[in-house]
CSV table of C-alpha atoms and ligand atoms in Angstrom, one decimal:
chain,number,residue,atom,x,y,z
A,11,MET,CA,-10.8,21.3,-12.8
A,12,ASN,CA,-13.3,20.1,-15.4
A,13,ILE,CA,-12.9,16.4,-16.1
A,14,LEU,CA,-14.5,16.5,-19.5
A,15,GLN,CA,-12.6,19.5,-20.7
A,16,GLU,CA,-9.3,17.8,-19.6
A,17,CYS,CA,-10.3,14.8,-21.6
A,18,GLN,CA,-11.4,16.7,-24.7
A,19,GLY,CA,-10.3,15.1,-27.9
A,20,ALA,CA,-8.9,12.0,-26.1
A,21,SER,CA,-9.6,8.7,-27.7
A,22,ARG,CA,-7.9,6.5,-25.1
A,23,VAL,CA,-8.3,7.2,-21.4
A,24,ALA,CA,-7.0,5.1,-18.5
A,25,ILE,CA,-7.8,5.1,-14.8
A,26,THR,CA,-5.9,3.6,-11.9
A,27,GLY,CA,-5.5,3.9,-8.1
A,28,HIS,CA,-3.2,2.6,-5.5
A,29,VAL,CA,-1.8,-0.9,-4.8
A,30,ARG,CA,-4.1,-3.1,-2.6
A,31,PRO,CA,-7.1,-1.0,-3.5
A,32,ASP,CA,-9.6,-0.2,-0.7
A,33,GLY,CA,-13.2,0.8,-0.9
A,34,ASP,CA,-12.5,4.4,-1.7
A,35,CYS,CA,-10.0,3.5,-4.4
A,36,VAL,CA,-12.4,0.9,-6.1
A,37,GLY,CA,-15.5,3.2,-5.7
A,38,SER,CA,-13.8,6.3,-7.1
A,39,CYS,CA,-12.1,4.5,-10.0
A,40,LEU,CA,-15.3,2.7,-11.0
A,41,ALA,CA,-17.4,5.9,-10.6
A,42,LEU,CA,-15.0,7.8,-12.9
A,43,TYR,CA,-15.0,4.8,-15.3
A,44,GLN,CA,-18.8,4.8,-15.5
A,45,TYR,CA,-18.9,8.6,-15.9
A,46,LEU,CA,-16.4,8.6,-18.7
A,47,ARG,CA,-18.1,5.7,-20.5
A,48,LYS,CA,-21.3,7.6,-20.4
A,49,LYS,CA,-20.0,11.0,-21.4
A,50,MET,CA,-17.4,9.8,-23.9
A,51,PRO,CA,-18.9,6.8,-25.6
A,52,GLN,CA,-16.6,7.0,-28.6
A,53,ALA,CA,-13.4,6.8,-26.4
A,54,GLN,CA,-11.7,3.7,-25.1
A,55,VAL,CA,-11.7,3.8,-21.3
A,56,ARG,CA,-9.8,1.3,-19.2
A,57,VAL,CA,-9.5,0.7,-15.4
A,58,TYR,CA,-6.2,-0.8,-14.1
A,59,LEU,CA,-6.3,-2.0,-10.5
A,60,GLU,CA,-4.9,-5.0,-8.6
A,61,LYS,CA,-7.7,-7.4,-8.1
A,62,PRO,CA,-10.0,-5.9,-5.5
A,63,ALA,CA,-11.8,-7.9,-2.8
A,64,GLU,CA,-14.9,-9.8,-4.1
A,65,ILE,CA,-17.2,-7.7,-1.8
A,66,PHE,CA,-16.9,-4.9,-4.4
A,67,ALA,CA,-18.2,-7.1,-7.2
A,68,CYS,CA,-21.6,-5.4,-6.8
A,69,VAL,CA,-20.2,-2.2,-8.2
A,70,LYS,CA,-20.9,-1.7,-11.9
A,71,GLY,CA,-17.7,-2.0,-14.0
A,72,PHE,CA,-16.1,-4.4,-11.5
A,73,ASP,CA,-15.8,-7.1,-14.2
A,74,ASP,CA,-14.1,-4.7,-16.6
A,75,ILE,CA,-11.1,-4.1,-14.1
A,76,ASP,CA,-7.9,-5.1,-15.8
A,77,SER,CA,-5.4,-6.4,-13.2
A,78,GLN,CA,-2.8,-7.6,-15.8
A,79,CYS,CA,-2.2,-4.4,-17.7
A,80,GLU,CA,-0.5,-5.9,-20.8
A,81,ASP,CA,-1.3,-2.9,-23.0
A,82,THR,CA,1.7,-1.0,-24.3
A,83,ASP,CA,0.2,1.8,-26.4
A,84,PRO,CA,0.3,5.3,-24.8
A,85,TYR,CA,-2.9,6.8,-23.4
A,86,ASP,CA,-4.1,10.4,-24.2
A,87,VAL,CA,-5.2,10.9,-20.6
A,88,PHE,CA,-4.2,8.8,-17.5
A,89,PHE,CA,-6.0,9.3,-14.2
A,90,VAL,CA,-4.5,8.2,-10.9
A,91,LEU,CA,-7.1,8.4,-8.1
A,92,ASP,CA,-6.7,8.1,-4.3
A,93,SER,CA,-3.0,7.8,-4.5
A,94,VAL,CA,0.3,9.4,-5.4
A,95,PRO,CA,1.6,8.1,-8.7
A,96,GLU,CA,4.4,6.2,-6.9
A,97,ARG,CA,1.9,4.0,-5.2
A,98,MET,CA,0.1,2.6,-8.2
A,99,MET,CA,0.4,-1.0,-9.4
A,100,GLU,CA,3.7,-1.7,-11.2
A,101,PRO,CA,2.6,-2.4,-14.8
A,102,ALA,CA,0.2,0.6,-14.9
A,103,GLY,CA,3.1,2.8,-13.8
A,104,LYS,CA,5.0,2.2,-17.0
A,105,LEU,CA,2.0,3.2,-19.1
A,106,PHE,CA,1.4,6.2,-16.9
A,107,ASP,CA,4.8,7.5,-17.6
A,108,LYS,CA,4.1,7.4,-21.4
A,109,ALA,CA,0.7,9.1,-21.2
A,110,ARG,CA,0.2,12.5,-23.0
A,111,LYS,CA,-1.5,13.9,-19.9
A,112,THR,CA,-1.6,12.7,-16.3
A,113,ILE,CA,-4.3,13.7,-13.8
A,114,ASN,CA,-4.2,13.1,-10.1
A,115,ILE,CA,-7.3,13.3,-7.9
A,116,ASP,CA,-6.7,12.6,-4.3
A,117,HIS,CA,-7.4,13.6,-0.7
A,118,HIS,CA,-4.2,12.4,1.0
A,119,ILE,CA,-2.5,15.2,2.9
A,120,SER,CA,0.9,13.6,2.1
A,121,ASN,CA,0.3,14.0,-1.7
A,122,THR,CA,2.2,17.0,-2.9
A,123,GLY,CA,1.1,16.7,-6.5
A,124,THR,CA,3.4,15.9,-9.4
A,125,CYS,CA,1.0,15.3,-12.3
A,126,ASP,CA,0.2,17.6,-15.2
A,127,VAL,CA,-3.2,18.3,-13.6
A,128,PHE,CA,-3.9,17.6,-10.0
A,129,ARG,CA,-6.7,18.1,-7.5
A,130,VAL,CA,-5.6,17.2,-4.0
A,131,VAL,CA,-8.1,18.2,-1.3
A,132,PRO,CA,-7.1,16.9,2.2
A,133,GLU,CA,-10.3,18.2,3.7
A,134,ALA,CA,-12.4,15.9,1.5
A,135,SER,CA,-13.5,12.7,3.3
A,136,SER,CA,-12.6,10.5,0.3
A,137,THR,CA,-11.6,10.6,-3.3
A,138,ALA,CA,-15.1,9.4,-4.1
A,139,GLU,CA,-16.4,12.7,-2.6
A,140,LEU,CA,-14.2,14.6,-4.9
A,141,ILE,CA,-15.4,12.6,-7.9
A,142,TYR,CA,-19.0,13.5,-6.9
A,143,GLU,CA,-18.0,17.2,-6.9
A,144,LEU,CA,-16.4,16.9,-10.2
A,145,ILE,CA,-19.1,15.2,-12.3
A,146,ASP,CA,-22.2,16.9,-13.5
A,147,ARG,CA,-25.3,16.1,-11.5
A,148,GLU,CA,-27.4,15.1,-14.5
A,149,SER,CA,-25.1,12.2,-15.2
A,150,LEU,CA,-25.8,10.6,-11.8
A,151,ASP,CA,-27.7,7.3,-11.9
A,152,ALA,CA,-28.2,4.5,-9.3
A,153,ASP,CA,-25.0,2.7,-10.3
A,154,LEU,CA,-22.8,5.7,-10.3
A,155,ALA,CA,-24.3,6.9,-7.0
A,156,MET,CA,-23.6,3.5,-5.4
A,157,ALA,CA,-20.0,3.5,-6.5
A,158,ILE,CA,-19.4,6.9,-5.0
A,159,TYR,CA,-21.3,5.9,-1.8
A,160,ILE,CA,-19.1,2.9,-1.3
A,161,GLY,CA,-16.0,5.1,-1.5
A,162,ILE,CA,-17.4,7.5,1.0
A,163,ILE,CA,-18.6,4.9,3.6
A,164,HIS,CA,-15.3,3.0,3.5
A,165,ASP,CA,-13.1,6.1,4.1
A,166,THR,CA,-15.4,7.6,6.7
A,167,GLY,CA,-16.1,4.4,8.6
A,168,VAL,CA,-19.8,4.8,7.6
A,169,PHE,CA,-19.8,8.6,8.3
A,170,GLN,CA,-18.1,8.1,11.7
A,171,TYR,CA,-14.5,9.4,11.4
A,172,SER,CA,-13.6,13.0,11.9
A,173,ASN,CA,-13.1,13.4,8.1
A,174,THR,CA,-16.9,13.4,7.8
A,175,SER,CA,-18.1,16.9,7.1
A,176,PRO,CA,-21.5,18.4,6.8
A,177,ARG,CA,-20.9,18.3,3.0
A,178,THR,CA,-20.1,14.6,3.2
A,179,MET,CA,-23.5,14.0,4.8
A,180,GLU,CA,-25.2,16.1,2.2
A,181,ILE,CA,-23.6,14.1,-0.5
A,182,GLY,CA,-24.6,10.9,1.2
A,183,ALA,CA,-28.2,12.1,1.4
A,184,ASP,CA,-28.2,13.0,-2.3
A,185,LEU,CA,-26.8,9.6,-3.2
A,186,ILE,CA,-29.2,7.4,-1.3
A,187,ARG,CA,-32.1,9.1,-3.1
A,188,TRP,CA,-31.2,6.8,-6.0
A,189,GLY,CA,-32.7,4.0,-4.1
A,190,PHE,CA,-29.9,1.4,-4.0
A,191,ASP,CA,-29.9,-0.9,-1.0
A,192,PHE,CA,-27.5,1.1,1.2
A,193,PRO,CA,-28.1,-0.8,4.5
A,194,ARG,CA,-27.1,-4.0,2.7
A,195,LEU,CA,-24.2,-2.4,1.0
A,196,ILE,CA,-22.9,-1.1,4.4
A,197,LEU,CA,-23.4,-4.5,6.0
A,198,GLU,CA,-21.9,-6.6,3.2
A,199,THR,CA,-18.9,-4.4,2.2
A,200,PHE,CA,-18.0,-2.8,5.5
A,201,TYR,CA,-19.1,-4.8,8.6
A,202,GLN,CA,-19.5,-8.4,7.5
A,203,ARG,CA,-16.5,-10.7,7.8
A,204,THR,CA,-16.2,-14.3,6.8
A,205,TYR,CA,-15.6,-16.9,9.5
A,206,LEU,CA,-11.9,-17.1,8.7
A,207,GLN,CA,-11.5,-13.3,8.6
A,208,SER,CA,-13.2,-13.2,12.1
A,209,GLN,CA,-10.9,-15.8,13.4
A,210,VAL,CA,-7.9,-13.9,12.3
A,211,LEU,CA,-9.3,-10.7,13.8
A,212,GLY,CA,-9.6,-12.7,17.1
A,213,ARG,CA,-6.1,-13.8,16.9
A,214,VAL,CA,-4.8,-10.3,16.2
A,215,LEU,CA,-6.6,-9.0,19.3
A,216,LEU,CA,-5.5,-11.9,21.4
A,217,GLU,CA,-1.8,-11.4,20.5
A,218,SER,CA,-1.8,-7.6,20.7
A,219,VAL,CA,0.6,-5.9,23.1
A,220,ARG,CA,0.1,-2.5,24.7
A,221,PHE,CA,3.1,-0.2,25.2
A,222,MET,CA,3.8,3.4,26.3
A,223,ASP,CA,1.8,3.1,29.5
A,224,GLY,CA,-1.0,1.4,27.7
A,225,LYS,CA,-1.6,4.3,25.3
A,226,CYS,CA,-0.4,2.5,22.2
A,227,ILE,CA,-1.1,-1.0,21.0
A,228,VAL,CA,0.6,-3.2,18.4
A,229,SER,CA,-0.2,-6.6,16.8
A,230,CYS,CA,1.3,-8.5,14.0
A,231,LEU,CA,0.4,-11.3,11.6
A,232,ASP,CA,3.2,-13.3,10.2
A,233,ARG,CA,3.0,-15.2,6.9
A,234,LYS,CA,2.7,-18.6,8.6
A,235,ILE,CA,-0.5,-17.5,10.4
A,236,MET,CA,-1.9,-15.9,7.3
A,237,ASP,CA,-1.3,-19.1,5.3
A,238,PHE,CA,-2.9,-21.2,8.1
A,239,TYR,CA,-6.1,-19.2,8.0
A,240,GLU,CA,-5.8,-18.8,4.2
A,241,VAL,CA,-6.2,-15.1,4.3
A,242,GLU,CA,-4.7,-12.4,2.0
A,243,HIS,CA,-4.2,-8.7,2.6
A,244,ALA,CA,-7.8,-7.9,1.4
A,245,ASP,CA,-9.1,-10.1,4.3
A,246,LEU,CA,-7.3,-7.9,6.8
A,247,ASP,CA,-9.0,-4.6,6.1
A,248,GLY,CA,-10.5,-2.9,9.1
A,249,ILE,CA,-8.6,-5.0,11.7
A,250,VAL,CA,-6.6,-2.0,12.8
A,251,ASN,CA,-9.8,-0.2,13.7
A,252,HIS,CA,-10.6,-2.8,16.3
A,253,LEU,CA,-7.2,-2.1,17.9
A,254,ARG,CA,-7.8,1.6,17.8
A,255,ASN,CA,-11.3,1.3,19.4
A,256,ILE,CA,-9.9,-0.1,22.6
A,257,LYS,CA,-10.5,2.2,25.5
A,258,GLY,CA,-7.4,4.2,26.5
A,259,ILE,CA,-5.6,3.6,23.2
A,260,HIS,CA,-4.4,6.7,21.4
A,261,CYS,CA,-2.4,5.0,18.7
A,262,ALA,CA,-2.8,1.6,17.1
A,263,VAL,CA,-0.3,-0.3,14.9
A,264,PHE,CA,-1.2,-3.3,12.9
A,265,MET,CA,1.4,-5.1,10.8
A,266,TYR,CA,1.3,-8.0,8.5
A,267,GLN,CA,4.2,-9.8,6.8
A,268,THR,CA,4.6,-9.2,3.0
A,269,GLY,CA,8.0,-10.8,2.5
A,270,VAL,CA,11.1,-11.9,4.4
A,271,LEU,CA,11.7,-9.2,7.0
A,272,GLU,CA,9.1,-7.0,5.3
A,273,TYR,CA,5.9,-5.7,6.7
A,274,LYS,CA,2.9,-3.6,5.7
A,275,VAL,CA,2.1,-1.3,8.5
A,276,SER,CA,-1.3,0.4,9.3
A,277,LEU,CA,-1.5,3.2,11.8
A,278,ARG,CA,-4.6,4.7,13.4
A,279,SER,CA,-4.8,7.4,16.0
A,280,ASP,CA,-6.8,10.1,17.7
A,281,GLU,CA,-5.9,13.7,18.1
A,282,TRP,CA,-2.8,12.7,20.2
A,283,VAL,CA,-0.7,11.6,17.2
A,284,ASP,CA,-0.5,12.6,13.6
A,285,VAL,CA,0.2,9.3,12.0
A,286,SER,CA,0.6,10.7,8.5
A,287,LYS,CA,3.9,12.2,9.8
A,288,VAL,CA,5.0,8.9,11.3
A,289,ALA,CA,4.2,7.0,8.1
A,290,ALA,CA,5.8,9.7,5.8
A,291,PHE,CA,9.1,9.3,7.8
A,292,PHE,CA,9.2,5.7,6.7
A,293,GLY,CA,8.3,6.4,3.0
A,294,GLY,CA,4.5,6.0,3.4
A,295,GLY,CA,1.7,8.4,3.9
A,296,GLY,CA,-2.0,8.9,4.4
A,297,HIS,CA,-4.1,11.1,6.7
A,298,MET,CA,-3.6,12.5,10.2
A,299,ARG,CA,-5.7,9.7,11.8
A,300,ALA,CA,-5.1,6.9,9.4
A,301,ALA,CA,-1.9,6.2,7.5
A,302,GLY,CA,0.4,3.4,6.4
A,303,CYS,CA,3.8,2.4,5.2
A,304,ASN,CA,6.0,-0.5,4.3
A,305,MET,CA,8.9,-1.4,6.5
A,306,LYS,CA,11.9,-3.7,6.5
A,307,GLY,CA,13.5,-5.5,9.4
A,308,THR,CA,12.3,-7.8,12.2
A,309,PHE,CA,9.0,-7.1,13.9
A,310,HIS,CA,10.9,-5.7,16.9
A,311,ASP,CA,13.0,-3.4,14.8
A,312,CYS,CA,9.9,-2.0,13.1
A,313,VAL,CA,8.0,-1.5,16.3
A,314,ASN,CA,11.1,0.2,18.0
A,315,ASN,CA,11.5,2.5,15.0
A,316,LEU,CA,7.8,3.4,14.8
A,317,SER,CA,7.5,3.9,18.6
A,318,LEU,CA,10.3,6.4,18.7
A,319,HIS,CA,8.3,8.7,16.4
A,320,ILE,CA,5.0,8.0,18.1
A,321,LYS,CA,6.6,8.7,21.5
A,322,GLU,CA,8.1,12.0,20.4
A,323,GLN,CA,4.6,13.3,19.4
A,324,MET,CA,3.0,11.9,22.6
A,325,GLU,CA,5.7,13.4,24.8
A,326,SER,CA,5.3,16.8,23.2
A,327,ARG,CA,1.6,16.6,23.8
A,328,LEU,CA,2.0,15.5,27.4
A,329,SER,CA,4.4,18.3,28.1
A,330,VAL,CA,2.0,20.9,26.7
A,331,GLN,CA,-0.7,19.4,28.9
A,332,GLU,CA,1.6,19.6,32.0
A,333,ASP,CA,2.4,23.2,31.3
A,334,GLY,CA,-1.3,23.9,31.0
A,335,ASP,CA,-1.9,22.1,34.4
A,336,ARG,CA,0.8,24.2,36.1
A,337,GLN,CA,-0.6,27.4,34.8
A,338,GLU,CA,-4.1,26.7,36.2
B,20,5GP,P1,-4.5,1.4,5.6
B,20,5GP,O1,-3.8,1.4,6.9
B,20,5GP,O2,-5.9,1.2,5.6
B,20,5GP,O3,-3.8,0.6,4.6
B,20,5GP,O4,-4.2,2.9,5.0
B,20,5GP,C1,-4.6,4.0,5.7
B,20,5GP,C2,-4.4,5.3,4.9
B,20,5GP,O5,-3.1,5.5,4.6
B,20,5GP,C3,-5.1,5.2,3.5
B,20,5GP,O6,-5.6,6.4,3.2
B,20,5GP,C4,-4.0,4.7,2.6
B,20,5GP,O7,-4.3,5.2,1.3
B,20,5GP,C5,-2.8,5.4,3.2
B,20,5GP,N1,-1.6,4.5,3.1
B,20,5GP,C6,-1.5,3.3,3.5
B,20,5GP,N2,-0.3,2.8,3.2
B,20,5GP,C7,0.4,3.7,2.5
B,20,5GP,C8,1.7,3.8,1.9
B,20,5GP,O8,2.5,2.9,1.9
B,20,5GP,N3,2.0,5.0,1.2
B,20,5GP,C9,1.1,6.0,1.2
B,20,5GP,N4,1.5,7.2,0.5
B,20,5GP,N5,-0.1,6.0,1.8
B,20,5GP,C10,-0.5,4.9,2.4
B,21,MN,MN1,-9.2,7.4,0.1
């Protein structure tokens, strides 16, 4: 796929990503935005995203993000990045359906591709990595490099998760040549938490419960507690990783309340469980080691339903292991 060829002749181009945009979503949307502004100065380019966390305000183009999306005129080309079209913010969805051409760039294994043009590469660490591969190198500058770098570090846990490939590291190396302050970027957008965010993290850890012989862990934040600490969903990013990092845990579940009897669920695992399958069963998706979905019901209903699917995968793994042990 050649982005500029796909946009040839277009005078109005829009870009969007998924609801509750994370670092990869914001980084890749703003990287593509910067690139198109540079290469197609005569075209009108817009980015539609739900308001991202303030930590991303350092990325060029952040102030141009439109979170209202009151436009009604159809676009010539409409990009959806890091997401299936069904997961984009509601008002942008209506405009998306009217676009003359839709393009989907993503790395989620659960994305089966329904747009006019799509590039879904599950092996890619991040959508930002795909944007890097799709733009011409001469167009890179420090701002564009930084936007791509943010996307990559957020989806790889700063080059830690198994989705990090040698190619990801090469790209990282190429990007930091531009001289932006990457240690500070990593600290301020990935590791640092406000005091209240840290207190909530503490609370989540304190109230977590292990199940399945201590191999899984779950913790849940209800609306009352979120209101007490004055935190929103953007303040909860990364909490699930702390649950997953606990020794002996193969699958971590973090839930927070989004409505009456409604929860957003984040799943993390190691090679024991493919959580993208678990999430997909409940209408969500993601990657093998990191996935999510929305669920309805009481906290206990949700956990019971999830654990049936997690248990099934765990048991089939354990039985394979036992067979192996017997044969030895
Ligand atoms: P997180 O748990 O950080 O929200 O998401 C983990 C991964 O799963 C991310 O790649 C995210 O895009 C994906 N994901 C989370 N929730 C959903 C969902 O409801 N639907 C789909 N398709 N993917 C999701
Ligand atoms: Mn991503």
